């Protein structure tokens, strides 16, 4: 993978993790409305998944895919 694509994947993973961290920290609410509690739990789940699941996966993909992908074949003289 080209270095520019690797940097873009790492940046995308960091931004997904950061947004997931923000969404994960949305307060669940303490009022009597049960609909707000369900929305809070949905935000909590997506935030948890984004912060600790999808974000690190994209970061690791960007870091390690370039190491495992086949290297370009050298162009020889014909």
mmCIF file of N, CA and C in Angstrom:
data_model
loop_
_atom_site.group_PDB
_atom_site.id
_atom_site.type_symbol
_atom_site.label_atom_id
_atom_site.label_comp_id
_atom_site.label_asym_id
_atom_site.label_seq_id
_atom_site.Cartn_x
_atom_site.Cartn_y
_atom_site.Cartn_z
ATOM 1 N N UNK A 1 0.848 -1.168 0.000
ATOM 2 C CA UNK A 1 0.000 0.000 0.000
ATOM 3 C C UNK A 1 0.896 1.234 0.000
ATOM 4 N N UNK A 2 0.501 2.223 -0.713
ATOM 5 C CA UNK A 2 1.290 3.436 -0.794
ATOM 6 C C UNK A 2 1.264 4.175 0.540
ATOM 7 N N UNK A 3 2.350 4.890 0.847
ATOM 8 C CA UNK A 3 2.412 5.593 2.138
ATOM 9 C C UNK A 3 1.294 6.616 2.331
ATOM 10 N N UNK A 4 0.856 7.258 1.264
ATOM 11 C CA UNK A 4 -0.213 8.252 1.406
ATOM 12 C C UNK A 4 -1.508 7.562 1.814
ATOM 13 N N UNK A 5 -1.802 6.407 1.211
ATOM 14 C CA UNK A 5 -3.012 5.665 1.580
ATOM 15 C C UNK A 5 -2.920 5.157 3.011
ATOM 16 N N UNK A 6 -1.737 4.750 3.434
ATOM 17 C CA UNK A 6 -1.565 4.285 4.811
ATOM 18 C C UNK A 6 -1.846 5.408 5.786
ATOM 19 N N UNK A 7 -1.337 6.599 5.497
ATOM 20 C CA UNK A 7 -1.576 7.753 6.372
ATOM 21 C C UNK A 7 -3.062 8.111 6.388
ATOM 22 N N UNK A 8 -3.723 8.021 5.236
ATOM 23 C CA UNK A 8 -5.151 8.307 5.188
ATOM 24 C C UNK A 8 -5.955 7.294 5.998
ATOM 25 N N UNK A 9 -5.599 6.023 5.923
ATOM 26 C CA UNK A 9 -6.300 5.012 6.704
ATOM 27 C C UNK A 9 -6.082 5.219 8.197
ATOM 28 N N UNK A 10 -4.865 5.546 8.599
ATOM 29 C CA UNK A 10 -4.594 5.783 10.017
ATOM 30 C C UNK A 10 -5.355 7.018 10.489
ATOM 31 N N UNK A 11 -5.371 8.068 9.679
ATOM 32 C CA UNK A 11 -6.127 9.270 10.041
ATOM 33 C C UNK A 11 -7.620 9.000 10.126
ATOM 34 N N UNK A 12 -8.138 8.207 9.190
ATOM 35 C CA UNK A 12 -9.550 7.842 9.228
ATOM 36 C C UNK A 12 -9.860 7.022 10.477
ATOM 37 N N UNK A 13 -8.993 6.094 10.814
ATOM 38 C CA UNK A 13 -9.203 5.286 12.022
ATOM 39 C C UNK A 13 -9.155 6.121 13.284
ATOM 40 N N UNK A 14 -8.244 7.085 13.337
ATOM 41 C CA UNK A 14 -8.182 7.970 14.500
ATOM 42 C C UNK A 14 -9.427 8.827 14.612
ATOM 43 N N UNK A 15 -9.923 9.318 13.482
ATOM 44 C CA UNK A 15 -11.134 10.136 13.538
ATOM 45 C C UNK A 15 -12.353 9.298 13.924
ATOM 46 N N UNK A 16 -12.451 8.056 13.443
ATOM 47 C CA UNK A 16 -13.547 7.171 13.841
ATOM 48 C C UNK A 16 -13.474 6.886 15.339
ATOM 49 N N UNK A 17 -12.274 6.640 15.841
ATOM 50 C CA UNK A 17 -12.117 6.384 17.270
ATOM 51 C C UNK A 17 -12.500 7.607 18.095
ATOM 52 N N UNK A 18 -12.106 8.787 17.634
ATOM 53 C CA UNK A 18 -12.421 10.008 18.365
ATOM 54 C C UNK A 18 -13.925 10.270 18.365
ATOM 55 N N UNK A 19 -14.572 10.107 17.215
ATOM 56 C CA UNK A 19 -16.025 10.300 17.145
ATOM 57 C C UNK A 19 -16.733 9.246 17.996
ATOM 58 N N UNK A 20 -16.241 8.011 17.968
ATOM 59 C CA UNK A 20 -16.814 6.979 18.828
ATOM 60 C C UNK A 20 -16.654 7.303 20.298
ATOM 61 N N UNK A 21 -15.525 7.888 20.668
ATOM 62 C CA UNK A 21 -15.314 8.294 22.058
ATOM 63 C C UNK A 21 -16.284 9.390 22.453
ATOM 64 N N UNK A 22 -16.520 10.342 21.557
ATOM 65 C CA UNK A 22 -17.491 11.398 21.841
ATOM 66 C C UNK A 22 -18.898 10.836 21.990
ATOM 67 N N UNK A 23 -19.286 9.951 21.082
ATOM 68 C CA UNK A 23 -20.627 9.375 21.132
ATOM 69 C C UNK A 23 -20.780 8.469 22.345
ATOM 70 N N UNK A 24 -19.720 7.779 22.724
ATOM 71 C CA UNK A 24 -19.752 6.884 23.870
ATOM 72 C C UNK A 24 -19.988 7.666 25.157
ATOM 73 N N UNK A 25 -19.524 8.909 25.210
ATOM 74 C CA UNK A 25 -19.644 9.721 26.417
ATOM 75 C C UNK A 25 -20.900 10.572 26.458
ATOM 76 N N UNK A 26 -21.832 10.374 25.535
ATOM 77 C CA UNK A 26 -23.104 11.078 25.616
ATOM 78 C C UNK A 26 -23.851 10.543 26.831
ATOM 79 N N UNK A 27 -24.328 11.416 27.698
ATOM 80 C CA UNK A 27 -25.041 10.912 28.878
ATOM 81 C C UNK A 27 -26.320 10.182 28.480
ATOM 82 N N UNK A 28 -26.613 9.110 29.197
ATOM 83 C CA UNK A 28 -27.780 8.295 28.881
ATOM 84 C C UNK A 28 -29.075 8.940 29.342
ATOM 85 N N UNK A 29 -29.012 9.925 30.194
ATOM 86 C CA UNK A 29 -30.221 10.613 30.657
ATOM 87 C C UNK A 29 -30.769 9.952 31.908
ATOM 88 N N UNK A 30 -31.475 10.743 32.689
ATOM 89 C CA UNK A 30 -32.010 10.222 33.929
ATOM 90 C C UNK A 30 -33.474 10.562 34.108
ATOM 91 N N UNK A 31 -34.160 10.917 33.030
ATOM 92 C CA UNK A 31 -35.564 11.278 33.159
ATOM 93 C C UNK A 31 -36.454 10.045 33.019
ATOM 94 N N UNK A 32 -37.750 10.245 33.049
ATOM 95 C CA UNK A 32 -38.720 9.151 33.010
ATOM 96 C C UNK A 32 -39.029 8.664 31.605
ATOM 97 N N UNK A 33 -38.544 9.333 30.596
ATOM 98 C CA UNK A 33 -38.874 8.974 29.219
ATOM 99 C C UNK A 33 -38.033 7.777 28.790
ATOM 100 N N UNK A 34 -38.687 6.643 28.525
ATOM 101 C CA UNK A 34 -37.943 5.438 28.179
ATOM 102 C C UNK A 34 -37.405 5.486 26.754
ATOM 103 N N UNK A 35 -38.006 6.308 25.887
ATOM 104 C CA UNK A 35 -37.512 6.412 24.515
ATOM 105 C C UNK A 35 -36.117 7.018 24.514
ATOM 106 N N UNK A 36 -35.894 8.023 25.352
ATOM 107 C CA UNK A 36 -34.564 8.614 25.442
ATOM 108 C C UNK A 36 -33.541 7.614 25.950
ATOM 109 N N UNK A 37 -33.948 6.727 26.835
ATOM 110 C CA UNK A 37 -33.022 5.706 27.322
ATOM 111 C C UNK A 37 -32.614 4.763 26.197
ATOM 112 N N UNK A 38 -33.562 4.375 25.333
ATOM 113 C CA UNK A 38 -33.211 3.508 24.218
ATOM 114 C C UNK A 38 -32.270 4.206 23.248
ATOM 115 N N UNK A 39 -32.542 5.485 22.966
ATOM 116 C CA UNK A 39 -31.636 6.221 22.090
ATOM 117 C C UNK A 39 -30.269 6.370 22.741
ATOM 118 N N UNK A 40 -30.242 6.565 24.037
ATOM 119 C CA UNK A 40 -28.961 6.651 24.739
ATOM 120 C C UNK A 40 -28.187 5.356 24.657
ATOM 121 N N UNK A 41 -28.879 4.232 24.805
ATOM 122 C CA UNK A 41 -28.201 2.941 24.706
ATOM 123 C C UNK A 41 -27.711 2.666 23.299
ATOM 124 N N UNK A 42 -28.477 3.110 22.298
ATOM 125 C CA UNK A 42 -28.033 2.942 20.916
ATOM 126 C C UNK A 42 -26.775 3.772 20.668
ATOM 127 N N UNK A 43 -26.782 5.033 21.131
ATOM 128 C CA UNK A 43 -25.582 5.856 20.985
ATOM 129 C C UNK A 43 -24.410 5.250 21.736
ATOM 130 N N UNK A 44 -24.660 4.731 22.919
ATOM 131 C CA UNK A 44 -23.604 4.109 23.716
ATOM 132 C C UNK A 44 -23.003 2.926 22.969
ATOM 133 N N UNK A 45 -23.857 2.097 22.376
ATOM 134 C CA UNK A 45 -23.363 0.924 21.652
ATOM 135 C C UNK A 45 -22.560 1.288 20.421
ATOM 136 N N UNK A 46 -23.066 2.256 19.640
ATOM 137 C CA UNK A 46 -22.321 2.672 18.455
ATOM 138 C C UNK A 46 -21.031 3.375 18.843
ATOM 139 N N UNK A 47 -21.063 4.141 19.916
ATOM 140 C CA UNK A 47 -19.835 4.801 20.367
ATOM 141 C C UNK A 47 -18.802 3.809 20.837
ATOM 142 N N UNK A 48 -19.253 2.803 21.569
ATOM 143 C CA UNK A 48 -18.346 1.767 22.043
ATOM 144 C C UNK A 48 -17.754 0.996 20.872
ATOM 145 N N UNK A 49 -18.589 0.670 19.881
ATOM 146 C CA UNK A 49 -18.120 -0.051 18.705
ATOM 147 C C UNK A 49 -17.148 0.796 17.891
ATOM 148 N N UNK A 50 -17.452 2.084 17.724
ATOM 149 C CA UNK A 50 -16.577 2.950 16.939
ATOM 150 C C UNK A 50 -15.250 3.198 17.624
ATOM 151 N N UNK A 51 -15.307 3.383 18.948
ATOM 152 C CA UNK A 51 -14.093 3.723 19.685
ATOM 153 C C UNK A 51 -13.163 2.530 19.856
ATOM 154 N N UNK A 52 -13.721 1.369 20.151
ATOM 155 C CA UNK A 52 -12.890 0.211 20.468
ATOM 156 C C UNK A 52 -12.947 -0.906 19.431
ATOM 157 N N UNK A 53 -13.774 -0.761 18.407
ATOM 158 C CA UNK A 53 -13.892 -1.814 17.398
ATOM 159 C C UNK A 53 -13.461 -1.368 16.024
ATOM 160 N N UNK A 54 -14.270 -0.511 15.421
ATOM 161 C CA UNK A 54 -14.036 -0.123 14.036
ATOM 162 C C UNK A 54 -12.808 0.779 13.888
ATOM 163 N N UNK A 55 -12.653 1.753 14.767
ATOM 164 C CA UNK A 55 -11.514 2.675 14.672
ATOM 165 C C UNK A 55 -10.167 1.971 14.748
ATOM 166 N N UNK A 56 -9.926 1.163 15.792
ATOM 167 C CA UNK A 56 -8.650 0.435 15.842
ATOM 168 C C UNK A 56 -8.457 -0.544 14.694
ATOM 169 N N UNK A 57 -9.559 -1.142 14.201
ATOM 170 C CA UNK A 57 -9.435 -2.044 13.048
ATOM 171 C C UNK A 57 -8.925 -1.289 11.826
ATOM 172 N N UNK A 58 -9.464 -0.102 11.569
ATOM 173 C CA UNK A 58 -9.031 0.685 10.407
ATOM 174 C C UNK A 58 -7.588 1.147 10.599
ATOM 175 N N UNK A 59 -7.224 1.518 11.822
ATOM 176 C CA UNK A 59 -5.835 1.925 12.088
ATOM 177 C C UNK A 59 -4.883 0.763 11.832
ATOM 178 N N UNK A 60 -5.204 -0.409 12.356
ATOM 179 C CA UNK A 60 -4.325 -1.565 12.157
ATOM 180 C C UNK A 60 -4.278 -1.996 10.697
ATOM 181 N N UNK A 61 -5.401 -1.878 9.989
ATOM 182 C CA UNK A 61 -5.403 -2.180 8.562
ATOM 183 C C UNK A 61 -4.459 -1.245 7.819
ATOM 184 N N UNK A 62 -4.514 0.038 8.152
ATOM 185 C CA UNK A 62 -3.634 0.995 7.497
ATOM 186 C C UNK A 62 -2.173 0.769 7.828
ATOM 187 N N UNK A 63 -1.888 0.344 9.057
ATOM 188 C CA UNK A 63 -0.496 0.130 9.451
ATOM 189 C C UNK A 63 0.088 -1.153 8.884
ATOM 190 N N UNK A 64 -0.662 -2.240 8.947
ATOM 191 C CA UNK A 64 -0.080 -3.540 8.634
ATOM 192 C C UNK A 64 -0.393 -4.059 7.245
ATOM 193 N N UNK A 65 -1.338 -3.487 6.537
ATOM 194 C CA UNK A 65 -1.621 -3.985 5.193
ATOM 195 C C UNK A 65 -0.467 -3.680 4.249
ATOM 196 N N UNK A 66 0.210 -2.589 4.455
ATOM 197 C CA UNK A 66 1.344 -2.262 3.607
ATOM 198 C C UNK A 66 2.521 -3.199 3.818
ATOM 199 N N UNK A 67 2.597 -3.795 5.016
ATOM 200 C CA UNK A 67 3.692 -4.710 5.294
ATOM 201 C C UNK A 67 3.433 -6.095 4.724
ATOM 202 N N UNK A 68 2.148 -6.458 4.572
ATOM 203 C CA UNK A 68 1.841 -7.804 4.098
ATOM 204 C C UNK A 68 1.470 -7.854 2.628
ATOM 205 N N UNK A 69 1.208 -6.699 2.016
ATOM 206 C CA UNK A 69 0.833 -6.711 0.605
ATOM 207 C C UNK A 69 2.063 -7.018 -0.245
ATOM 208 N N UNK A 70 1.868 -7.655 -1.391
ATOM 209 C CA UNK A 70 3.021 -7.999 -2.226
ATOM 210 C C UNK A 70 3.719 -6.735 -2.737
ATOM 211 N N UNK A 71 5.020 -6.801 -2.734
ATOM 212 C CA UNK A 71 5.788 -5.656 -3.203
ATOM 213 C C UNK A 71 5.755 -5.604 -4.724
ATOM 214 N N UNK A 72 5.849 -4.418 -5.294
ATOM 215 C CA UNK A 72 5.830 -4.338 -6.763
ATOM 216 C C UNK A 72 7.069 -5.003 -7.350
ATOM 217 N N UNK A 73 6.870 -5.660 -8.490
ATOM 218 C CA UNK A 73 7.978 -6.356 -9.128
ATOM 219 C C UNK A 73 8.876 -5.330 -9.808
ATOM 220 N N UNK A 74 10.175 -5.513 -9.693
ATOM 221 C CA UNK A 74 11.101 -4.572 -10.327
ATOM 222 C C UNK A 74 10.988 -4.656 -11.845
ATOM 223 N N UNK A 75 11.101 -3.528 -12.469
ATOM 224 C CA UNK A 75 11.050 -3.465 -13.917
ATOM 225 C C UNK A 75 12.453 -3.703 -14.474
ATOM 226 N N UNK A 76 12.592 -4.807 -15.150
ATOM 227 C CA UNK A 76 13.900 -5.124 -15.735
ATOM 228 C C UNK A 76 14.002 -4.574 -17.151
ATOM 229 N N UNK A 77 15.230 -4.567 -17.663
ATOM 230 C CA UNK A 77 15.430 -4.109 -19.040
ATOM 231 C C UNK A 77 15.107 -5.234 -19.995
ATOM 232 N N UNK A 78 14.426 -4.880 -21.056
ATOM 233 C CA UNK A 78 14.070 -5.885 -22.051
ATOM 234 C C UNK A 78 14.842 -5.679 -23.313
#
